[in-house]
PDB file of C-alpha atoms in Angstrom:
ATOM      1  CA  MET A   1       9.025 -20.247 -23.795  1.00 61.00           C
ATOM      2  CA  SER A   2       5.788 -20.145 -22.685  1.00 74.00           C
ATOM      3  CA  LYS A   3       2.213 -18.317 -21.672  1.00 82.00           C
ATOM      4  CA  ILE A   4       0.941 -18.323 -18.232  1.00 84.00           C
ATOM      5  CA  LEU A   5      -1.558 -17.594 -16.652  1.00 87.00           C
ATOM      6  CA  VAL A   6      -0.350 -15.018 -13.595  1.00 90.00           C
ATOM      7  CA  TRP A   7      -2.438 -12.562 -12.678  1.00 92.00           C
ATOM      8  CA  ASP A   8      -5.831 -13.649 -12.882  1.00 93.00           C
ATOM      9  CA  LEU A   9      -9.310 -10.390 -14.249  1.00 94.00           C
ATOM     10  CA  PRO A  10      -9.764  -9.489  -9.739  1.00 96.00           C
ATOM     11  CA  LEU A  11      -5.950  -8.441  -9.284  1.00 96.00           C
ATOM     12  CA  ARG A  12      -5.814  -6.413 -12.354  1.00 96.00           C
ATOM     13  CA  LEU A  13      -8.596  -4.892 -12.276  1.00 97.00           C
ATOM     14  CA  PHE A  14      -7.868  -3.686  -8.694  1.00 97.00           C
ATOM     15  CA  HIS A  15      -4.741  -2.930 -10.058  1.00 97.00           C
ATOM     16  CA  TRP A  16      -5.722  -0.474 -12.198  1.00 98.00           C
ATOM     17  CA  LEU A  17      -8.889   0.920 -10.426  1.00 98.00           C
ATOM     18  CA  LEU A  18      -6.828   1.418  -7.892  1.00 98.00           C
ATOM     19  CA  VAL A  19      -4.439   3.423 -10.049  1.00 97.00           C
ATOM     20  CA  MET A  20      -6.844   5.287 -10.734  1.00 98.00           C
ATOM     21  CA  LEU A  21      -8.682   5.623  -7.384  1.00 98.00           C
ATOM     22  CA  VAL A  22      -5.455   7.374  -6.385  1.00 98.00           C
ATOM     23  CA  VAL A  23      -4.760   9.459  -9.031  1.00 98.00           C
ATOM     24  CA  VAL A  24      -8.695  11.218  -8.392  1.00 98.00           C
ATOM     25  CA  SER A  25      -7.727  11.140  -4.481  1.00 97.00           C
ATOM     26  CA  VAL A  26      -4.391  13.411  -4.955  1.00 97.00           C
ATOM     27  CA  VAL A  27      -6.457  15.845  -7.555  1.00 97.00           C
ATOM     28  CA  SER A  28      -9.091  16.687  -5.485  1.00 97.00           C
ATOM     29  CA  ALA A  29      -7.336  17.331  -2.295  1.00 95.00           C
ATOM     30  CA  LYS A  30      -5.307  19.254  -4.158  1.00 95.00           C
ATOM     31  CA  ILE A  31      -8.543  21.192  -5.940  1.00 94.00           C
ATOM     32  CA  GLY A  32     -10.148  21.276  -2.662  1.00 92.00           C
ATOM     33  CA  GLY A  33     -13.800  23.038  -2.218  1.00 91.00           C
ATOM     34  CA  ASN A  34     -16.426  20.948  -3.593  1.00 93.00           C
ATOM     35  CA  ALA A  35     -14.263  18.303  -4.841  1.00 95.00           C
ATOM     36  CA  MET A  36     -13.305  16.709  -1.122  1.00 95.00           C
ATOM     37  CA  GLN A  37     -16.784  14.796  -1.683  1.00 95.00           C
ATOM     38  CA  VAL A  38     -15.113  13.302  -5.008  1.00 97.00           C
ATOM     39  CA  HIS A  39     -11.947  13.127  -2.686  1.00 97.00           C
ATOM     40  CA  MET A  40     -14.154  11.288   0.434  1.00 97.00           C
ATOM     41  CA  LEU A  41     -15.910   9.155  -2.461  1.00 97.00           C
ATOM     42  CA  SER A  42     -12.808   7.513  -3.722  1.00 98.00           C
ATOM     43  CA  GLY A  43     -11.261   7.071   0.171  1.00 98.00           C
ATOM     44  CA  TYR A  44     -14.140   4.744   0.236  1.00 98.00           C
ATOM     45  CA  THR A  45     -14.287   2.841  -2.896  1.00 98.00           C
ATOM     46  CA  ILE A  46     -10.170   2.733  -1.938  1.00 98.00           C
ATOM     47  CA  LEU A  47     -10.977   1.062   1.277  1.00 98.00           C
ATOM     48  CA  THR A  48     -13.400  -1.221  -0.555  1.00 98.00           C
ATOM     49  CA  LEU A  49     -10.236  -2.918  -2.676  1.00 98.00           C
ATOM     50  CA  VAL A  50      -8.158  -2.775   0.050  1.00 98.00           C
ATOM     51  CA  LEU A  51      -9.899  -4.929   1.832  1.00 98.00           C
ATOM     52  CA  PHE A  52     -11.302  -7.246  -1.125  1.00 98.00           C
ATOM     53  CA  ARG A  53      -6.918  -7.581  -1.546  1.00 98.00           C
ATOM     54  CA  ILE A  54      -6.569  -8.500   1.528  1.00 98.00           C
ATOM     55  CA  LEU A  55      -9.891 -11.257   1.542  1.00 97.00           C
ATOM     56  CA  TRP A  56      -8.362 -12.092  -1.984  1.00 97.00           C
ATOM     57  CA  GLY A  57      -4.768 -12.481  -0.917  1.00 96.00           C
ATOM     58  CA  PHE A  58      -6.014 -15.891   0.281  1.00 95.00           C
ATOM     59  CA  ALA A  59      -8.489 -16.408  -1.271  1.00 94.00           C
ATOM     60  CA  GLY A  60      -7.193 -16.002  -4.759  1.00 92.00           C
ATOM     61  CA  SER A  61      -5.594 -17.180  -8.038  1.00 90.00           C
ATOM     62  CA  THR A  62      -2.322 -18.510  -6.392  1.00 90.00           C
ATOM     63  CA  HIS A  63       0.069 -15.780  -7.893  1.00 91.00           C
ATOM     64  CA  ALA A  64      -2.425 -13.923  -6.385  1.00 93.00           C
ATOM     65  CA  ARG A  65      -2.135 -15.241  -2.557  1.00 94.00           C
ATOM     66  CA  PHE A  66       0.474 -13.747   0.255  1.00 94.00           C
ATOM     67  CA  ALA A  67       1.481 -17.093   0.756  1.00 92.00           C
ATOM     68  CA  SER A  68       2.916 -17.681  -2.443  1.00 89.00           C
ATOM     69  CA  PHE A  69       4.912 -14.388  -2.563  1.00 89.00           C
ATOM     70  CA  VAL A  70       5.993 -13.627   0.685  1.00 91.00           C
ATOM     71  CA  ARG A  71       9.059 -14.557   2.023  1.00 88.00           C
ATOM     72  CA  GLY A  72      11.540 -13.594   5.412  1.00 90.00           C
ATOM     73  CA  PRO A  73      13.841 -11.379   4.696  1.00 89.00           C
ATOM     74  CA  ALA A  74      17.534 -13.711   3.903  1.00 90.00           C
ATOM     75  CA  ALA A  75      15.236 -13.964   0.214  1.00 87.00           C
ATOM     76  CA  VAL A  76      15.018 -10.618  -0.421  1.00 87.00           C
ATOM     77  CA  ILE A  77      18.465  -9.716   0.688  1.00 87.00           C
ATOM     78  CA  ALA A  78      19.742 -12.997  -1.780  1.00 85.00           C
ATOM     79  CA  TYR A  79      17.816 -11.408  -4.323  1.00 84.00           C
ATOM     80  CA  LEU A  80      18.501  -8.251  -4.557  1.00 83.00           C
ATOM     81  CA  ARG A  81      21.853  -9.002  -4.478  1.00 83.00           C
ATOM     82  CA  GLY A  82      21.710 -10.777  -7.772  1.00 78.00           C
ATOM     83  CA  LEU A  83      19.398  -8.113  -9.152  1.00 76.00           C
ATOM     84  CA  THR A  84      22.978  -5.820 -10.542  1.00 66.00           C
ATOM     85  CA  GLY A  85      23.782  -9.647 -12.427  1.00 60.00           C
ATOM     86  CA  HIS A  86      20.977 -12.148 -14.527  1.00 55.00           C
ATOM     87  CA  GLU A  87      21.490 -14.656 -11.291  1.00 53.00           C
ATOM     88  CA  ALA A  88      18.281 -12.806  -9.230  1.00 52.00           C
ATOM     89  CA  GLY A  89      15.976 -15.169 -11.524  1.00 55.00           C
ATOM     90  CA  GLN A  90      12.929 -15.283 -12.842  1.00 66.00           C
ATOM     91  CA  HIS A  91       9.123 -15.230 -10.851  1.00 74.00           C
ATOM     92  CA  LEU A  92       6.104 -15.740 -12.385  1.00 80.00           C
ATOM     93  CA  GLY A  93       4.664 -13.808  -9.434  1.00 84.00           C
ATOM     94  CA  HIS A  94       5.872 -10.802  -7.072  1.00 89.00           C
ATOM     95  CA  ASN A  95       9.667 -11.461  -6.582  1.00 88.00           C
ATOM     96  CA  PRO A  96      10.355 -10.958  -3.049  1.00 89.00           C
ATOM     97  CA  ALA A  97      11.624  -7.518  -2.850  1.00 89.00           C
ATOM     98  CA  GLY A  98       8.030  -6.716  -4.539  1.00 89.00           C
ATOM     99  CA  ALA A  99       6.686  -9.063  -2.397  1.00 92.00           C
ATOM    100  CA  TRP A 100       7.195  -6.578   0.443  1.00 93.00           C
ATOM    101  CA  SER A 101       6.523  -3.784  -1.457  1.00 93.00           C
ATOM    102  CA  VAL A 102       2.973  -4.825  -2.534  1.00 95.00           C
ATOM    103  CA  ILE A 103       2.132  -4.753   1.892  1.00 96.00           C
ATOM    104  CA  LEU A 104       3.911  -2.195   2.323  1.00 97.00           C
ATOM    105  CA  MET A 105       1.768  -0.641  -0.117  1.00 97.00           C
ATOM    106  CA  LEU A 106      -2.145  -1.588   1.438  1.00 98.00           C
ATOM    107  CA  ALA A 107      -0.403  -1.323   4.121  1.00 98.00           C
ATOM    108  CA  ALA A 108      -0.525   2.807   3.533  1.00 98.00           C
ATOM    109  CA  LEU A 109      -3.897   2.836   1.426  1.00 98.00           C
ATOM    110  CA  LEU A 110      -5.655   1.118   4.314  1.00 98.00           C
ATOM    111  CA  LEU A 111      -4.073   3.101   6.787  1.00 98.00           C
ATOM    112  CA  GLN A 112      -4.640   6.859   5.151  1.00 98.00           C
ATOM    113  CA  ALA A 113      -8.103   5.488   4.020  1.00 98.00           C
ATOM    114  CA  ALA A 114      -8.828   4.501   7.722  1.00 97.00           C
ATOM    115  CA  THR A 115      -8.098   7.960   8.694  1.00 98.00           C
ATOM    116  CA  GLY A 116      -9.305   9.828   6.257  1.00 97.00           C
ATOM    117  CA  LEU A 117     -12.904   9.242   8.203  1.00 97.00           C
ATOM    118  CA  PHE A 118     -11.570  10.702  11.311  1.00 97.00           C
ATOM    119  CA  ALA A 119     -10.043  13.444   9.895  1.00 97.00           C
ATOM    120  CA  ASN A 120     -11.154  16.681   9.068  1.00 95.00           C
ATOM    121  CA  ASP A 121      -9.913  20.490   7.544  1.00 90.00           C
ATOM    122  CA  ASP A 122     -10.619  22.805   9.884  1.00 86.00           C
ATOM    123  CA  ILE A 123     -12.693  24.578   7.311  1.00 84.00           C
ATOM    124  CA  SER A 124     -16.275  22.446   5.972  1.00 83.00           C
ATOM    125  CA  THR A 125     -14.935  19.039   5.297  1.00 90.00           C
ATOM    126  CA  GLU A 126     -14.981  16.101   7.849  1.00 94.00           C
ATOM    127  CA  GLY A 127     -15.072  12.475   7.823  1.00 95.00           C
ATOM    128  CA  PRO A 128     -17.645  11.019   7.927  1.00 95.00           C
ATOM    129  CA  LEU A 129     -16.794   9.341  12.059  1.00 96.00           C
ATOM    130  CA  ALA A 130     -14.847  12.581  13.111  1.00 95.00           C
ATOM    131  CA  LYS A 131     -17.332  12.895  15.135  1.00 93.00           C
ATOM    132  CA  LEU A 132     -17.057   9.256  16.496  1.00 94.00           C
ATOM    133  CA  VAL A 133     -13.659  11.017  18.640  1.00 95.00           C
ATOM    134  CA  SER A 134     -12.712  14.188  20.369  1.00 95.00           C
ATOM    135  CA  LYS A 135     -11.871  17.281  18.008  1.00 95.00           C
ATOM    136  CA  ALA A 136      -8.410  16.958  19.733  1.00 97.00           C
ATOM    137  CA  LEU A 137      -8.307  12.720  18.076  1.00 97.00           C
ATOM    138  CA  SER A 138      -9.475  14.195  14.689  1.00 97.00           C
ATOM    139  CA  ASP A 139      -6.697  16.829  15.015  1.00 97.00           C
ATOM    140  CA  ARG A 140      -3.899  14.446  15.762  1.00 97.00           C
ATOM    141  CA  ILE A 141      -5.380  11.642  13.446  1.00 98.00           C
ATOM    142  CA  THR A 142      -5.642  14.025  10.648  1.00 97.00           C
ATOM    143  CA  GLY A 143      -1.803  14.905  10.815  1.00 97.00           C
ATOM    144  CA  VAL A 144      -1.319  11.495  10.594  1.00 98.00           C
ATOM    145  CA  HIS A 145      -3.493  11.589   7.229  1.00 98.00           C
ATOM    146  CA  HIS A 146      -0.831  14.214   6.192  1.00 96.00           C
ATOM    147  CA  LEU A 147       2.444  12.865   7.323  1.00 98.00           C
ATOM    148  CA  ASN A 148       1.648   9.808   4.817  1.00 98.00           C
ATOM    149  CA  VAL A 149       0.167  10.364   2.237  1.00 97.00           C
ATOM    150  CA  LYS A 150       3.706  11.158   1.510  1.00 97.00           C
ATOM    151  CA  LEU A 151       5.212   7.911   2.847  1.00 97.00           C
ATOM    152  CA  LEU A 152       2.498   7.046  -0.242  1.00 97.00           C
ATOM    153  CA  PHE A 153       4.282   8.897  -2.348  1.00 97.00           C
ATOM    154  CA  ALA A 154       7.188   7.001  -1.516  1.00 97.00           C
ATOM    155  CA  LEU A 155       5.947   4.156  -2.094  1.00 97.00           C
ATOM    156  CA  ILE A 156       4.293   4.626  -5.315  1.00 96.00           C
ATOM    157  CA  ALA A 157       7.680   6.578  -6.652  1.00 96.00           C
ATOM    158  CA  LEU A 158       9.725   3.141  -5.251  1.00 94.00           C
ATOM    159  CA  HIS A 159       7.500   0.886  -7.875  1.00 95.00           C
ATOM    160  CA  LEU A 160       7.437   3.330 -10.625  1.00 95.00           C
ATOM    161  CA  SER A 161      11.155   3.164 -10.593  1.00 94.00           C
ATOM    162  CA  ALA A 162      11.436  -1.101 -10.052  1.00 91.00           C
ATOM    163  CA  VAL A 163       9.102  -0.945 -13.329  1.00 93.00           C
ATOM    164  CA  ALA A 164      11.365   1.420 -15.336  1.00 94.00           C
ATOM    165  CA  PHE A 165      14.533  -0.952 -13.578  1.00 89.00           C
ATOM    166  CA  TYR A 166      13.230  -3.946 -15.294  1.00 86.00           C
ATOM    167  CA  LEU A 167      12.571  -3.084 -18.174  1.00 89.00           C
ATOM    168  CA  ILE A 168      15.653  -0.955 -19.627  1.00 89.00           C
ATOM    169  CA  HIS A 169      18.113  -2.805 -17.642  1.00 84.00           C
ATOM    170  CA  LYS A 170      16.130  -6.164 -17.496  1.00 80.00           C
ATOM    171  CA  ARG A 171      13.980  -6.439 -20.366  1.00 84.00           C
ATOM    172  CA  GLU A 172      11.323  -7.113 -19.076  1.00 84.00           C
ATOM    173  CA  ASN A 173       7.651  -6.151 -19.397  1.00 90.00           C
ATOM    174  CA  LEU A 174       5.864  -5.665 -15.414  1.00 90.00           C
ATOM    175  CA  VAL A 175       3.397  -3.642 -17.373  1.00 93.00           C
ATOM    176  CA  LYS A 176       1.604  -5.875 -19.998  1.00 93.00           C
ATOM    177  CA  PRO A 177       0.861  -8.564 -18.126  1.00 92.00           C
ATOM    178  CA  MET A 178      -0.704  -6.733 -14.763  1.00 94.00           C
ATOM    179  CA  LEU A 179      -2.829  -5.689 -18.560  1.00 94.00           C
ATOM    180  CA  THR A 180      -3.453  -8.972 -20.284  1.00 93.00           C
ATOM    181  CA  GLY A 181      -2.762 -11.323 -17.382  1.00 91.00           C
ATOM    182  CA  PHE A 182      -0.452 -13.209 -19.396  1.00 90.00           C
ATOM    183  CA  LYS A 183       3.890 -13.624 -19.044  1.00 86.00           C
ATOM    184  CA  ASP A 184       5.806 -15.558 -21.075  1.00 78.00           C
ATOM    185  CA  ALA A 185       8.136 -17.773 -18.775  1.00 69.00           C
ATOM    186  CA  ASP A 186      10.451 -20.660 -19.260  1.00 65.00           C
ATOM    187  CA  ASN A 187       8.906 -23.814 -18.343  1.00 56.00           C
ATOM    188  CA  SER A 188      11.159 -24.206 -16.429  1.00 49.00           C
ATOM    189  CA  ALA A 189       9.894 -21.216 -13.812  1.00 50.00           C
ATOM    190  CA  GLY A 190       7.020 -22.774 -12.084  1.00 48.00           C
ATOM    191  CA  ASP A 191       5.115 -25.110 -12.085  1.00 47.00           C
ATOM    192  CA  VAL A 192       2.041 -23.591 -14.581  1.00 46.00           C
ATOM    193  CA  ALA A 193      -0.737 -26.468 -12.826  1.00 47.00           C
ATOM    194  CA  GLN A 194      -1.959 -23.408 -10.915  1.00 63.00           C
ATOM    195  CA  LYS A 195      -4.938 -22.158  -9.047  1.00 70.00           C
ATOM    196  CA  ARG A 196      -7.253 -20.239 -10.360  1.00 74.00           C
ATOM    197  CA  GLY A 197      -9.501 -17.143  -8.959  1.00 76.00           C
ATOM    198  CA  LYS A 198     -12.649 -17.618  -9.002  1.00 88.00           C
ATOM    199  CA  THR A 199     -14.572 -14.284 -10.502  1.00 92.00           C
ATOM    200  CA  TRP A 200     -17.857 -15.513  -8.450  1.00 95.00           C
ATOM    201  CA  LEU A 201     -15.959 -15.827  -5.570  1.00 96.00           C
ATOM    202  CA  ALA A 202     -14.808 -12.392  -6.016  1.00 97.00           C
ATOM    203  CA  ALA A 203     -17.219 -10.840  -6.913  1.00 97.00           C
ATOM    204  CA  VAL A 204     -19.190 -11.900  -3.109  1.00 98.00           C
ATOM    205  CA  LEU A 205     -15.770 -10.342  -2.009  1.00 98.00           C
ATOM    206  CA  LEU A 206     -15.827  -7.122  -3.296  1.00 98.00           C
ATOM    207  CA  ALA A 207     -19.740  -6.657  -2.360  1.00 98.00           C
ATOM    208  CA  ALA A 208     -19.384  -7.940   0.752  1.00 98.00           C
ATOM    209  CA  CYS A 209     -16.615  -5.546   1.569  1.00 98.00           C
ATOM    210  CA  ALA A 210     -18.784  -3.027   0.072  1.00 98.00           C
ATOM    211  CA  GLY A 211     -21.378  -3.856   2.341  1.00 98.00           C
ATOM    212  CA  GLY A 212     -18.607  -3.287   4.972  1.00 97.00           C
ATOM    213  CA  VAL A 213     -18.074   0.327   4.726  1.00 98.00           C
ATOM    214  CA  TYR A 214     -20.749   1.155   3.439  1.00 97.00           C
ATOM    215  CA  LEU A 215     -21.893   0.151   7.168  1.00 96.00           C
ATOM    216  CA  LEU A 216     -19.047   1.257   8.837  1.00 95.00           C
ATOM    217  CA  LEU A 217     -19.702   5.055   6.894  1.00 94.00           C
ATOM    218  CA  ARG A 218     -23.123   4.912   8.692  1.00 91.00           C
ATOM    219  CA  LEU A 219     -22.562   4.610  12.494  1.00 86.00           C
ATOM    220  CA  PRO A 220     -24.156   6.930  14.559  1.00 79.00           C
ATOM    221  CA  ALA A 221     -21.728  10.048  16.119  1.00 63.00           C
ATOM    222  CA  ALA A 222     -21.613   9.117  19.591  1.00 54.00           C
TER     223      ALA A 222
END
């Protein structure tokens, strides 16, 4: 057994910041009122982080890249069939099923943040781009925003259930590597000479995403 760096620092920071911001978004939405300003700021930051993660999926370290873990339906089905036993094998990065969970989560978060830009609550709060569309369209987008949050909760529940399943059934702690970056792995589990993500590049991409979101929010009303 050897310790292998699987999750780079930018990916780990993204993960835990996203967890914190999702909690902030949910709590502030439940409180309402003045807390909606916090909700909106949290949403802008989530949008920035998700855009960064998409870019990091092409420019990050080996196991952060989509090409390294996204597999077709056959691989997912084969993996799920082996889960009840011990034939599923060890994956340094995301397993085939977990990979699609990541893709769905990113897509749902992107949709949630994007629809929030055009949403309104019929009281005192509306997204910064709501004035760019008609009230009727804003209302429909608001409906999608409210519906999509249910999908997000389902995906989060599935993610937490998977973490618990791996800990209890397969005796594999998935949380610790996301904190330290390292996994204890058999040398046969994969190559140890992997591409590492460049921290400076992550900072540049994050700044670019933040700048893009800022410019988006500054679009003039029609």
